[in-house]
Short mmCIF file of C-alpha atoms in Angstrom, two decimals:
data_model
loop_
_atom_site.label_atom_id
_atom_site.label_comp_id
_atom_site.label_asym_id
_atom_site.label_seq_id
_atom_site.Cartn_x
_atom_site.Cartn_y
_atom_site.Cartn_z
CA UNK A 1138 -24.81 33.93 10.30
CA UNK A 1139 -22.87 30.48 9.60
CA UNK A 1140 -24.86 27.30 10.25
CA UNK A 1141 -23.66 25.62 13.54
CA UNK A 1142 -23.00 22.75 11.11
CA UNK A 1143 -20.22 24.81 9.48
CA UNK A 1144 -18.90 26.36 12.56
CA UNK A 1145 -18.29 22.86 14.17
CA UNK A 1146 -16.69 21.49 10.94
CA UNK A 1147 -14.38 24.72 10.91
CA UNK A 1148 -13.58 23.55 14.46
CA UNK A 1149 -13.12 20.03 13.75
CA UNK A 1150 -10.81 20.51 10.80
CA UNK A 1151 -8.69 23.17 12.69
CA UNK A 1152 -8.53 20.72 15.70
CA UNK A 1153 -8.03 17.92 13.36
CA UNK A 1154 -4.74 19.31 11.50
CA UNK A 1155 -3.35 20.21 14.99
CA UNK A 1156 -4.08 17.56 17.15
CA UNK A 1157 -3.43 13.53 16.73
CA UNK A 1158 -7.18 12.33 17.04
CA UNK A 1159 -7.47 8.66 18.25
CA UNK A 1160 -9.44 6.54 21.02
CA UNK A 1161 -8.13 3.70 22.86
CA UNK A 1162 -10.38 0.78 24.29
CA UNK A 1163 -9.04 -1.64 26.83
CA UNK A 1164 -9.84 -5.06 28.25
CA UNK A 1165 -7.99 -7.85 30.66
CA UNK A 1166 -6.36 -9.05 27.39
CA UNK A 1167 -6.10 -6.48 24.48
CA UNK A 1168 -5.64 -2.85 23.96
CA UNK A 1169 -7.19 -1.44 20.72
CA UNK A 1170 -6.20 1.88 19.40
CA UNK A 1171 -8.60 4.03 16.85
CA UNK A 1172 -6.73 6.42 14.78
CA UNK A 1173 -8.97 9.29 12.94
CA UNK A 1174 -7.80 11.75 10.33
CA UNK A 1175 -4.29 11.74 9.78
CA UNK A 1176 -1.40 10.36 11.50
CA UNK A 1177 1.15 12.95 11.42
CA UNK A 1178 1.47 14.99 14.48
CA UNK A 1179 4.74 14.71 16.31
CA UNK A 1180 4.04 17.30 18.81
CA UNK A 1181 1.72 14.31 20.34
CA UNK A 1182 3.79 11.49 19.49
CA UNK A 1183 5.22 11.32 22.96
CA UNK A 1184 2.01 11.43 24.86
CA UNK A 1185 0.38 9.11 22.49
CA UNK A 1186 3.36 5.96 22.94
CA UNK A 1187 3.13 6.54 26.21
CA UNK A 1188 -0.44 6.21 26.56
CA UNK A 1189 -0.23 2.83 24.71
CA UNK A 1190 2.68 1.33 26.32
CA UNK A 1191 1.39 1.77 29.79
CA UNK A 1192 -1.83 -0.30 28.82
CA UNK A 1193 -0.02 -2.68 26.56
CA UNK A 1194 1.96 -4.63 28.60
CA UNK A 1195 1.33 -8.11 28.58
CA UNK A 1196 -1.74 -7.64 26.03
CA UNK A 1197 -2.59 -8.06 22.68
CA UNK A 1198 -2.22 -4.37 20.67
CA UNK A 1199 -3.85 -3.40 17.82
CA UNK A 1200 -4.33 -0.25 15.82
CA UNK A 1201 -7.29 0.51 14.00
CA UNK A 1202 -6.88 2.65 10.47
CA UNK A 1203 -10.18 2.47 9.36
CA UNK A 1204 -11.00 6.35 10.26
CA UNK A 1205 -7.24 7.10 8.87
CA UNK A 1206 -6.94 8.87 5.88
CA UNK A 1207 -2.91 9.36 5.46
CA UNK A 1208 0.23 8.50 7.73
CA UNK A 1209 2.95 11.26 7.34
CA UNK A 1210 6.61 11.19 7.94
CA UNK A 1211 5.86 12.14 11.81
CA UNK A 1212 3.46 9.34 11.67
CA UNK A 1213 5.84 6.55 10.39
CA UNK A 1214 8.41 7.32 12.81
CA UNK A 1215 5.50 6.87 15.59
CA UNK A 1216 4.86 3.63 14.20
CA UNK A 1217 8.78 2.66 14.04
CA UNK A 1218 9.10 4.09 17.92
CA UNK A 1219 5.91 2.09 19.00
CA UNK A 1220 7.41 -1.02 17.45
CA UNK A 1221 10.71 -0.59 19.27
CA UNK A 1222 9.00 0.03 22.40
CA UNK A 1223 6.59 -2.96 22.42
CA UNK A 1224 9.58 -5.28 20.88
CA UNK A 1225 11.67 -4.18 24.04
CA UNK A 1226 8.68 -5.62 26.21
CA UNK A 1227 8.50 -8.76 23.72
CA UNK A 1228 5.20 -7.40 22.45
CA UNK A 1229 4.01 -6.83 18.78
CA UNK A 1230 1.12 -5.12 17.38
CA UNK A 1231 -1.49 -5.88 14.51
CA UNK A 1232 -2.48 -2.84 11.97
CA UNK A 1233 -6.20 -3.01 11.08
CA UNK A 1234 -8.34 -1.70 8.15
CA UNK A 1235 -5.27 0.12 6.11
CA UNK A 1236 -6.51 1.99 3.30
CA UNK A 1237 -4.53 1.78 -0.04
CA UNK A 1238 -2.76 5.26 0.62
CA UNK A 1239 -1.86 4.13 4.35
CA UNK A 1240 -0.65 0.72 3.41
CA UNK A 1241 1.54 2.35 0.25
CA UNK A 1242 3.14 4.52 2.78
CA UNK A 1243 3.88 1.57 5.33
CA UNK A 1244 5.42 -0.50 2.21
CA UNK A 1245 7.53 2.07 0.71
CA UNK A 1246 8.99 2.96 3.92
CA UNK A 1247 9.35 -0.93 4.59
CA UNK A 1248 7.51 -0.61 8.04
CA UNK A 1249 5.14 -2.66 7.04
CA UNK A 1250 7.66 -5.47 7.89
CA UNK A 1251 8.08 -4.31 11.32
CA UNK A 1252 4.04 -5.15 12.20
CA UNK A 1253 1.57 -7.79 11.51
CA UNK A 1254 -0.58 -6.29 8.93
CA UNK A 1255 -4.26 -7.63 9.08
CA UNK A 1256 -5.63 -8.79 5.51
CA UNK A 1257 -8.32 -6.69 4.10
#
């Protein structure tokens, strides 16, 4: 029989590939979003954006990429949509802890000019 660890890893990998994994923490003044794995699942983007926008009004918004390994095309589109929605409300978002691969994707696509990118 397979070990519990291998079953868990297999299950998590399957969920991970099909679902946008994130956590959101909110205080009275800010909303912090933590991305896990890959930012690329377009089927979850509307729900993701809706949740952020419902919490971000009048607050500082940041997205932490310290656990994000890559950003795909759908993830880039999601970030553009987030920027546009926040800009309509006069808000912006800070992107934190980008690894070199994620930072490169944002630079190539020029999306890095749309957000405040925190220094490493």
